[in-house]
Coordinates of N, CA and C in Angstrom, one line a residue:
Chain Z
L1234 N 89.1 89.6 85.7 CA 90.5 90.6 85.8 C 91.0 91.3 85.0
A1235 N 91.3 92.6 84.6 CA 92.6 93.0 84.1 C 94.1 92.6 84.8
K1236 N 94.5 92.3 83.9 CA 95.7 92.3 84.0 C 97.3 93.1 83.6
T1237 N 97.9 93.4 84.2 CA 98.4 95.0 84.0 C 100.1 94.7 83.8
T1238 N 100.7 95.3 82.9 CA 102.3 95.3 83.0 C 102.5 96.7 82.5
Q1239 N 103.7 96.2 83.8 CA 104.5 97.6 83.8 C 105.7 97.5 83.9
P1240 N 107.3 98.6 83.0 CA 108.2 98.1 83.9 C 108.5 97.5 85.2
I1241 N 109.8 96.9 84.9 CA 110.3 96.1 86.4 C 110.9 97.4 86.9
S1242 N 111.9 97.8 86.5 CA 112.3 99.3 87.5 C 112.7 100.7 86.3
M1243 N 112.8 100.9 87.2 CA 113.5 102.5 86.6 C 114.2 103.6 87.7
D1244 N 115.1 104.1 86.7 CA 115.9 105.4 87.5 C 115.6 107.0 87.3
S1245 N 115.9 107.4 88.1 CA 115.3 109.1 88.0 C 116.6 109.6 88.8
Y1246 N 116.6 111.2 88.0 CA 117.4 112.5 89.5 C 116.4 113.2 89.7
E1247 N 117.0 113.2 91.0 CA 115.8 114.3 91.6 C 116.1 115.8 90.9
G1248 N 114.2 116.2 91.2 CA 114.2 117.5 90.3 C 113.7 117.4 88.8
Q1249 N 113.4 115.9 88.8 CA 113.0 115.2 87.4 C 111.9 114.8 86.9
E1250 N 110.8 115.3 86.3 CA 109.6 114.2 86.0 C 110.0 113.0 85.2
V1251 N 108.6 111.9 86.0 CA 109.0 110.3 85.7 C 107.2 110.5 85.7
N1252 N 107.5 109.4 84.5 CA 106.6 108.9 83.8 C 106.2 107.6 83.3
I1253 N 105.3 106.9 84.9 CA 105.8 105.3 84.9 C 104.1 104.4 84.0
T1254 N 104.6 104.2 82.9 CA 103.6 103.6 81.8 C 103.4 102.4 82.5
C1255 N 101.3 101.7 82.2 CA 101.0 100.9 83.0 C 100.3 100.4 81.6
S1256 N 100.5 98.8 80.9 CA 99.2 98.7 80.2 C 98.0 97.3 80.8
H1257 N 97.5 98.3 80.4 CA 96.4 96.9 80.6 C 94.4 96.9 80.0
N1258 N 95.5 95.9 78.9 CA 94.3 95.7 77.3 C 93.0 95.0 77.7
N1259 N 93.4 94.5 78.5 CA 91.6 93.5 78.8 C 91.0 94.0 79.8
I1260 N 91.4 96.0 79.9 CA 90.2 96.6 81.2 C 88.9 96.7 81.4
A1261 N 87.9 96.3 81.6 CA 86.6 96.0 81.7 C 86.4 97.3 81.6
T1262 N 84.3 97.7 81.1 CA 84.0 98.9 80.9 C 83.6 99.8 82.6
N1263 N 83.7 99.1 83.6 CA 84.0 99.2 84.9 C 85.1 99.4 85.8
D1264 N 85.8 98.6 85.1 CA 87.2 99.2 85.7 C 87.7 100.5 86.2
Y1265 N 87.9 100.5 87.4 CA 88.6 101.8 87.2 C 90.2 102.6 87.5
I1266 N 91.4 102.6 87.3 CA 92.6 102.4 87.3 C 93.2 103.2 88.4
T1267 N 94.2 102.7 89.4 CA 94.2 102.9 90.7 C 95.8 103.1 90.5
W1268 N 96.9 103.7 90.9 CA 98.3 103.9 91.1 C 98.2 103.4 93.5
Y1269 N 99.2 102.7 93.4 CA 99.4 102.8 95.1 C 100.9 103.4 94.5
Q1270 N 101.7 103.8 96.5 CA 103.6 103.3 96.3 C 103.1 102.8 97.8
Q1271 N 104.5 102.3 97.0 CA 105.3 101.2 98.9 C 106.4 101.6 98.9
F1272 N 106.7 102.2 100.5 CA 108.2 102.3 100.7 C 108.5 100.9 101.6
P1273 N 109.7 100.4 101.2 CA 110.2 99.0 102.0 C 109.8 99.0 103.4
S1274 N 109.2 97.7 103.4 CA 108.2 97.6 105.0 C 107.1 98.2 105.5
Q1275 N 106.6 98.6 104.2 CA 105.0 99.7 104.6 C 104.0 98.8 103.8
G1276 N 103.3 99.0 104.4 CA 101.8 98.5 103.3 C 101.5 99.5 102.3
P1277 N 101.2 99.0 101.0 CA 101.3 100.5 100.0 C 100.0 101.6 100.3
R1278 N 100.7 103.1 99.4 CA 99.6 104.2 99.7 C 98.9 104.7 99.0
F1279 N 97.7 104.7 98.8 CA 96.7 105.0 97.5 C 97.3 106.5 97.2
I1280 N 97.9 106.8 95.6 CA 98.1 108.0 95.3 C 97.5 108.1 94.4
I1281 N 96.8 108.0 93.6 CA 95.4 109.0 92.3 C 94.7 108.1 91.4
Q1282 N 93.4 107.5 91.5 CA 92.7 107.1 90.9 C 92.3 108.1 89.3
G1283 N 91.6 107.0 88.5 CA 91.2 107.2 87.1 C 90.3 105.9 86.4
Y1284 N 89.7 107.2 85.4 CA 88.9 106.5 85.0 C 89.1 106.3 83.3
K1285 N 89.2 107.6 82.9 CA 89.6 107.6 81.7 C 89.9 109.9 81.7
T1286 N 90.7 109.9 80.7 CA 91.8 111.3 80.6 C 92.0 111.9 81.1
K1287 N 92.3 112.7 82.1 CA 93.5 113.0 83.5 C 92.9 113.6 84.4
V1288 N 93.3 112.4 85.1 CA 93.6 113.3 86.9 C 94.4 114.1 87.5
T1289 N 94.5 114.4 87.8 CA 95.7 115.5 89.1 C 94.9 115.7 90.5
N1290 N 96.1 115.7 91.4 CA 95.5 116.0 92.8 C 97.7 116.1 93.1
E1291 N 97.7 116.3 94.3 CA 99.1 117.6 95.0 C 100.3 116.5 94.8
V1292 N 99.8 115.4 94.6 CA 101.0 114.3 94.1 C 101.5 113.8 93.0
A1293 N 100.2 114.0 91.9 CA 100.2 113.4 90.6 C 99.4 113.3 89.8
S1294 N 99.9 112.9 88.5 CA 98.8 113.3 87.6 C 98.4 111.6 86.6
L1295 N 97.4 111.9 86.2 CA 97.4 110.0 85.8 C 96.6 110.3 84.3
F1296 N 97.4 110.1 83.4 CA 96.5 110.3 82.6 C 96.0 109.0 81.3
I1297 N 95.1 108.5 80.9 CA 94.4 107.6 80.0 C 94.2 108.4 78.9
P1298 N 94.3 107.2 78.5 CA 94.3 107.1 76.7 C 92.1 107.0 75.9
A1299 N 92.1 106.9 75.2 CA 90.6 107.3 75.1 C 90.4 105.8 74.8
D1300 N 90.7 104.1 74.9 CA 91.0 103.7 74.9 C 91.3 103.1 75.6
R1301 N 91.4 103.3 76.7 CA 92.2 102.6 78.5 C 92.3 101.9 77.9
K1302 N 93.4 101.7 77.5 CA 94.5 100.4 77.0 C 95.6 100.4 78.4
S1303 N 96.0 101.7 78.2 CA 96.8 102.0 79.2 C 97.2 102.7 80.1
S1304 N 97.9 103.4 80.9 CA 97.8 105.1 81.4 C 99.3 105.0 82.1
T1305 N 99.4 106.4 82.0 CA 100.8 106.6 82.6 C 100.7 108.0 84.1
L1306 N 101.5 107.7 85.0 CA 101.5 107.8 86.1 C 102.4 109.2 86.1
S1307 N 102.4 110.2 86.5 CA 103.7 111.4 86.1 C 104.1 111.8 87.4
L1308 N 105.1 112.4 88.0 CA 105.6 112.2 89.4 C 106.3 114.0 88.3
P1309 N 105.3 115.0 89.5 CA 106.3 115.9 88.4 C 107.4 116.1 89.7
R1310 N 109.1 116.5 89.1 CA 110.0 117.5 90.0 C 110.4 115.7 91.7
V1311 N 110.9 114.4 91.6 CA 110.7 113.9 92.2 C 111.9 114.0 93.2
S1312 N 111.6 113.1 94.1 CA 112.8 113.9 95.3 C 113.6 112.7 95.6
L1313 N 114.2 112.2 96.6 CA 114.7 110.8 97.1 C 113.7 110.5 97.5
S1314 N 113.1 110.8 98.6 CA 111.9 110.3 98.9 C 110.8 109.8 98.4
D1315 N 111.1 109.8 97.0 CA 109.7 109.4 96.2 C 110.5 108.0 95.6
T1316 N 111.4 107.3 96.4 CA 111.9 106.5 96.2 C 111.1 105.3 96.4
A1317 N 110.7 104.5 95.4 CA 109.5 103.5 96.5 C 108.8 102.8 95.0
V1318 N 108.4 101.7 95.2 CA 107.5 100.6 94.0 C 106.3 101.3 94.3
Y1319 N 106.1 101.7 92.4 CA 104.3 101.8 92.2 C 103.9 100.7 91.4
Y1320 N 102.4 100.3 92.1 CA 102.1 99.3 91.6 C 100.8 100.2 90.5
C1321 N 100.7 99.7 89.6 CA 99.5 100.1 88.7 C 98.1 98.9 88.9
L1322 N 96.7 99.5 89.7 CA 95.7 98.4 89.4 C 94.8 98.6 88.7
V1323 N 94.1 97.6 88.2 CA 92.5 97.6 87.6 C 92.0 97.1 88.4
I1324 N 91.0 98.1 88.9 CA 90.0 97.6 89.5 C 88.3 97.5 89.9
G1325 N 88.0 96.1 89.6 CA 86.8 96.6 89.5 C 85.9 95.9 91.0
T1326 N 85.7 94.8 90.9 CA 84.5 95.6 92.8 C 85.6 93.5 93.4
Y1327 N 85.9 94.1 95.1 CA 85.8 93.4 95.5 C 88.1 93.0 95.5
K1328 N 87.6 92.8 94.1 CA 89.5 92.0 94.4 C 90.1 92.9 93.9
Y1329 N 91.4 93.4 94.3 CA 92.7 94.2 93.9 C 94.1 92.4 93.7
I1330 N 94.1 93.0 92.7 CA 95.4 92.5 91.9 C 96.8 93.5 91.8
F1331 N 98.3 93.3 93.0 CA 98.9 93.8 92.7 C 100.0 94.1 91.6
G1332 N 100.4 92.5 90.8 CA 101.4 92.5 90.2 C 102.5 92.9 91.4
T1333 N 103.9 92.9 90.2 CA 105.0 92.8 91.1 C 105.4 94.7 91.1
G1334 N 104.9 95.4 90.3 CA 105.0 97.1 90.3 C 106.3 97.3 89.6
T1335 N 107.0 98.6 89.7 CA 107.5 99.2 89.1 C 108.5 99.8 90.3
R1336 N 110.0 99.3 90.2 CA 110.8 100.2 91.3 C 111.1 101.2 90.7
L1337 N 111.0 102.1 91.5 CA 111.6 103.9 91.1 C 112.3 103.9 91.8
K1338 N 114.2 104.5 91.6 CA 114.9 105.2 92.1 C 115.2 105.8 91.5
V1339 N 115.4 107.3 92.7 CA 115.5 108.4 93.1 C 116.7 108.4 92.5
L1340 N 117.6 108.9 91.8 CA 119.5 109.4 92.5 C 119.3 110.8 93.0
A1341 N 120.6 111.3 93.7 CA 121.1 112.6 93.7 C 121.9 113.4 92.7
Chain O
E1028 N 92.1 110.3 110.5 CA 92.4 108.9 108.9 C 91.8 107.5 109.4
A1029 N 92.3 107.4 107.9 CA 91.5 105.2 108.8 C 93.0 105.0 108.9
Q1030 N 92.6 103.9 110.4 CA 94.1 103.4 111.3 C 94.1 101.8 111.1
V1031 N 94.6 101.3 110.4 CA 94.1 99.8 110.9 C 95.7 99.5 111.7
T1032 N 95.4 98.6 112.6 CA 95.7 97.6 113.5 C 96.2 96.7 113.2
Q1033 N 97.6 95.8 113.8 CA 98.5 94.6 113.3 C 98.6 94.3 114.6
N1034 N 98.4 93.6 114.9 CA 99.7 93.0 116.4 C 99.4 90.9 115.8
P1035 N 100.9 90.5 116.2 CA 101.8 91.7 116.0 C 102.7 91.8 115.1
R1036 N 103.4 92.6 115.6 CA 104.2 93.3 114.1 C 105.5 92.1 114.0
Y1037 N 106.5 91.7 114.6 CA 106.6 90.7 114.1 C 106.9 89.3 115.0
L1038 N 107.2 88.3 114.1 CA 106.8 86.8 115.0 C 107.6 85.9 114.5
I1039 N 108.1 85.0 115.3 CA 109.1 84.0 115.0 C 108.4 82.8 115.5
T1040 N 108.2 82.0 114.7 CA 107.5 80.7 115.2 C 107.7 79.2 114.9
V1041 N 107.4 78.1 115.1 CA 107.9 77.2 114.1 C 106.7 76.1 113.9
T1042 N 107.9 75.1 113.1 CA 106.5 74.5 112.2 C 105.5 74.0 113.1
G1043 N 104.3 74.4 112.4 CA 103.1 73.5 113.1 C 102.1 74.0 114.1
K1044 N 103.0 75.1 115.2 CA 102.6 76.0 116.2 C 101.3 76.6 115.8
K1045 N 99.9 76.5 116.3 CA 99.4 77.8 115.1 C 98.9 78.7 116.0
L1046 N 99.4 80.0 114.9 CA 99.0 81.0 115.2 C 97.2 81.8 114.5
T1047 N 97.8 83.6 115.3 CA 96.8 84.4 114.7 C 97.2 85.3 114.8
V1048 N 96.7 86.2 113.5 CA 96.9 87.1 113.3 C 96.4 88.7 113.6
T1049 N 96.2 89.7 113.8 CA 94.6 90.3 114.2 C 95.2 91.4 113.7
C1050 N 94.5 92.1 112.9 CA 93.6 93.6 112.5 C 92.9 93.8 113.1
S1051 N 92.5 95.1 113.1 CA 91.1 95.9 113.7 C 91.6 97.0 113.2
Q1052 N 90.4 97.8 112.9 CA 90.1 99.0 111.8 C 89.2 100.3 112.9
N1053 N 89.2 101.5 112.8 CA 88.7 102.9 113.4 C 87.4 102.8 112.1
M1054 N 87.2 102.6 110.9 CA 86.5 103.0 110.0 C 85.5 102.4 109.7
N1055 N 85.1 101.5 110.4 CA 83.9 100.7 110.2 C 83.8 100.8 108.5
H1056 N 84.2 100.3 108.6 CA 84.7 99.7 106.7 C 84.6 98.0 107.0
E1057 N 83.4 98.2 106.0 CA 82.4 96.6 105.5 C 83.6 96.1 104.8
Y1058 N 84.8 96.0 104.1 CA 85.4 95.5 103.9 C 86.9 95.3 103.6
M1059 N 87.2 94.1 104.8 CA 88.9 93.9 104.7 C 89.1 92.2 104.2
S1060 N 90.9 92.9 104.3 CA 91.4 92.4 103.6 C 92.3 91.5 104.4
W1061 N 93.1 90.4 103.0 CA 94.8 90.6 104.2 C 95.4 89.6 102.6
Y1062 N 96.6 90.0 103.1 CA 98.0 90.1 101.9 C 99.2 89.3 102.5
R1063 N 100.1 88.4 101.3 CA 100.8 88.8 101.8 C 102.1 89.1 100.5
Q1064 N 102.8 89.4 101.3 CA 104.1 89.6 100.3 C 105.2 89.1 99.8
D1065 N 105.6 88.9 99.1 CA 107.3 87.7 98.8 C 108.1 88.7 97.5
P1066 N 109.2 88.5 98.1 CA 110.3 89.5 97.1 C 110.0 88.8 96.0
G1067 N 109.5 89.5 94.6 CA 109.6 88.4 93.2 C 107.5 88.2 92.9
L1068 N 107.0 88.9 94.0 CA 105.6 87.7 94.0 C 104.7 89.6 94.0
G1069 N 104.7 90.5 94.6 CA 104.0 91.2 94.8 C 102.9 90.7 96.2
L1070 N 102.3 91.8 96.1 CA 100.8 91.8 96.9 C 99.9 90.6 96.4
R1071 N 100.4 89.6 97.4 CA 98.8 88.8 96.7 C 97.8 88.6 98.4
Q1072 N 96.4 88.5 97.4 CA 95.5 88.7 98.3 C 95.2 87.2 98.8
I1073 N 95.2 86.9 100.2 CA 95.0 85.6 101.2 C 92.8 85.2 100.9
Y1074 N 92.9 86.5 101.4 CA 90.8 86.2 102.1 C 90.9 87.9 101.9
Y1075 N 89.7 88.3 101.5 CA 88.8 89.0 101.4 C 87.7 88.8 102.6
S1076 N 86.7 89.7 103.4 CA 85.3 89.6 103.6 C 84.2 91.1 103.4
M1077 N 84.0 90.9 103.1 CA 82.8 91.8 102.7 C 81.7 92.3 103.5
N1078 N 82.0 91.6 104.9 CA 81.1 92.2 106.2 C 81.0 91.2 106.8
V1079 N 80.2 91.4 108.2 CA 80.3 90.6 108.9 C 79.9 89.4 108.6
E1080 N 80.6 88.3 108.9 CA 80.4 86.3 109.0 C 80.2 86.3 107.2
V1081 N 80.9 87.5 106.1 CA 80.5 87.4 104.7 C 82.8 87.0 104.4
T1082 N 82.8 85.8 104.1 CA 84.0 85.9 103.6 C 84.2 85.0 102.5
D1083 N 85.4 85.8 101.8 CA 85.8 84.9 100.6 C 86.8 84.8 100.1
K1084 N 87.7 83.5 99.3 CA 88.9 83.3 99.3 C 89.3 84.1 98.1
G1085 N 90.9 84.9 98.5 CA 91.6 85.5 97.4 C 92.3 84.8 97.0
D1086 N 93.6 84.7 96.2 CA 94.6 84.1 95.3 C 95.1 83.4 96.0
V1087 N 95.6 83.4 97.3 CA 96.1 82.4 97.9 C 96.3 81.5 99.5
P1088 N 95.0 81.4 99.4 CA 94.2 80.7 100.6 C 94.4 79.9 101.3
E1089 N 95.5 78.8 100.5 CA 95.7 77.6 101.1 C 96.8 78.0 102.4
G1090 N 96.1 76.8 103.4 CA 96.9 77.3 104.9 C 96.3 78.5 105.4
Y1091 N 95.6 79.3 105.6 CA 95.3 79.8 106.3 C 93.3 80.4 106.4
K1092 N 92.8 80.4 107.4 CA 91.4 80.3 107.9 C 91.8 82.4 108.1
V1093 N 90.4 82.7 108.3 CA 89.8 83.9 108.7 C 88.5 84.2 109.3
S1094 N 87.8 85.1 109.9 CA 86.8 85.4 110.7 C 86.6 86.5 110.4
R1095 N 85.2 86.7 110.8 CA 85.0 87.9 111.0 C 83.1 88.2 111.3
K1096 N 83.9 88.4 113.0 CA 82.3 88.2 114.3 C 82.6 89.4 114.1
E1097 N 82.7 90.6 114.1 CA 82.7 91.6 114.2 C 83.3 93.1 113.2
K1098 N 82.8 93.8 113.3 CA 82.9 94.0 112.0 C 84.1 95.0 111.6
R1099 N 85.1 95.4 113.4 CA 85.9 96.1 113.2 C 86.9 94.8 112.8
N1100 N 86.8 93.6 114.0 CA 88.2 92.6 113.6 C 88.4 91.6 112.7
F1101 N 89.0 91.5 111.4 CA 89.6 90.1 110.7 C 90.7 89.7 110.9
P1102 N 91.2 88.4 112.2 CA 91.9 87.9 112.4 C 92.3 87.1 111.3
L1103 N 93.3 86.9 111.2 CA 94.4 85.8 110.0 C 94.4 84.9 110.9
I1104 N 93.9 83.3 110.6 CA 94.5 82.0 111.6 C 95.4 80.8 110.8
L1105 N 96.3 80.9 111.2 CA 97.4 79.4 110.5 C 97.0 78.5 111.6
E1106 N 97.0 77.2 111.1 CA 96.3 76.4 112.0 C 97.4 76.1 112.3
S1107 N 98.0 75.6 111.5 CA 99.5 74.4 111.2 C 100.8 75.2 109.9
P1108 N 101.7 76.4 110.7 CA 102.3 77.1 109.5 C 103.4 76.2 109.1
S1109 N 103.7 76.3 108.1 CA 104.8 75.8 107.3 C 106.2 77.0 106.8
P1110 N 106.9 76.4 106.3 CA 108.4 77.6 106.5 C 107.7 78.5 104.8
N1111 N 106.9 77.6 104.0 CA 106.3 78.4 103.2 C 105.5 79.2 103.4
Q1112 N 105.0 79.7 105.2 CA 105.1 81.1 105.2 C 105.5 81.9 105.6
T1113 N 106.3 81.6 105.6 CA 107.5 83.0 105.8 C 107.1 83.9 104.7
S1114 N 106.6 85.7 105.5 CA 105.8 86.4 104.6 C 106.0 87.8 105.0
L1115 N 105.9 88.5 104.7 CA 104.7 90.1 105.4 C 103.8 90.1 105.0
Y1116 N 102.9 90.3 105.8 CA 101.3 90.3 106.2 C 100.5 90.9 106.1
F1117 N 99.7 91.4 105.2 CA 99.4 93.4 105.6 C 97.8 93.2 105.8
C1118 N 96.7 93.5 106.6 CA 95.8 93.3 106.1 C 95.3 95.5 105.7
A1119 N 94.3 95.4 105.0 CA 93.7 96.2 104.4 C 92.3 96.4 105.1
I1120 N 91.6 97.8 105.0 CA 90.4 98.3 104.9 C 90.2 98.5 103.6
G1121 N 88.4 99.0 103.0 CA 88.1 99.6 102.0 C 88.8 98.5 101.0
G1122 N 88.2 99.3 100.1 CA 88.1 98.7 98.4 C 87.3 98.0 97.8
A1123 N 86.2 97.9 98.3 CA 85.0 97.1 98.1 C 84.3 97.3 96.8
G1124 N 84.3 98.6 95.7 CA 84.0 98.6 95.4 C 85.8 100.1 94.1
S1125 N 84.7 99.7 92.6 CA 86.0 101.0 92.2 C 86.2 101.8 91.7
T1126 N 86.0 102.3 92.9 CA 86.4 103.6 93.8 C 86.5 103.9 95.3
D1127 N 86.8 102.6 95.5 CA 87.0 102.7 97.5 C 88.2 102.5 97.1
T1128 N 89.2 103.5 98.1 CA 90.5 103.2 98.3 C 90.7 102.7 99.4
Q1129 N 91.7 101.7 99.4 CA 91.9 100.9 100.4 C 93.1 101.4 101.4
Y1130 N 93.2 100.8 102.7 CA 94.0 101.4 103.5 C 94.8 100.7 104.0
F1131 N 96.2 101.0 103.9 CA 96.8 98.9 105.1 C 97.4 99.7 106.0
G1132 N 97.2 98.1 106.7 CA 98.2 98.3 107.6 C 99.3 98.2 108.1
P1133 N 100.1 98.0 109.1 CA 101.3 98.7 109.1 C 102.6 97.0 108.5
G1134 N 101.7 96.4 109.0 CA 102.1 95.0 108.6 C 102.8 94.2 109.5
T1135 N 102.8 92.2 109.3 CA 103.0 91.7 110.5 C 104.0 91.1 109.5
R1136 N 105.6 91.1 110.2 CA 106.9 90.3 109.7 C 106.7 88.3 110.4
L1137 N 105.9 87.4 109.7 CA 106.4 86.2 109.9 C 107.1 85.2 109.3
T1138 N 107.6 84.5 110.4 CA 109.1 83.6 110.0 C 108.6 82.4 110.7
V1139 N 108.8 81.3 110.0 CA 108.0 80.3 110.4 C 109.1 78.8 110.2
L1140 N 110.4 78.5 111.4 CA 111.1 77.7 111.4 C 110.5 75.9 111.0

């Protein structure tokens, strides 16, 4: 199972773009990269998922280089409500390993 | 939208008093799982179930039991709770495959005195 490493915390200001990078050196061929968001005392919520190159949805973009050993979650123009913990996961079958995530604090 | 219900949401109990935290879903998902979340440790999977009567251990199964007698429900059982099981517990549905999104319940905050 691929282990992920991401920064423990980040600060940003409202309106800025935030990029959170995750490394997953041991990712397997069939694994997907998935990001979740968690607010205090709530369950994690799915943000975005990708296999390679770039994926974009209404919330975020996910950039994955060709070697897939890392990925970057990009949050455009963050607001105070984006303050949360963001988890990078590499998912194969059945087992989710969350790690400790990146605590993003958005400042006014 | 996927709905995961957990009960109770908050529970304070004493060491050794058996308890059950219920989890039910409205999506007919085959895959369900339980996590605990502790400060500094993130979310850790306790048990998961791939279908009715099919369960398997996650990363921290000690002190817990589960059952899956019907697809809708996946209760977490603490036969003899101890203070180190004080935690925030989440039930989740989905996540059986690489592209299968997991949906989490609202959480159960358990305190064992």
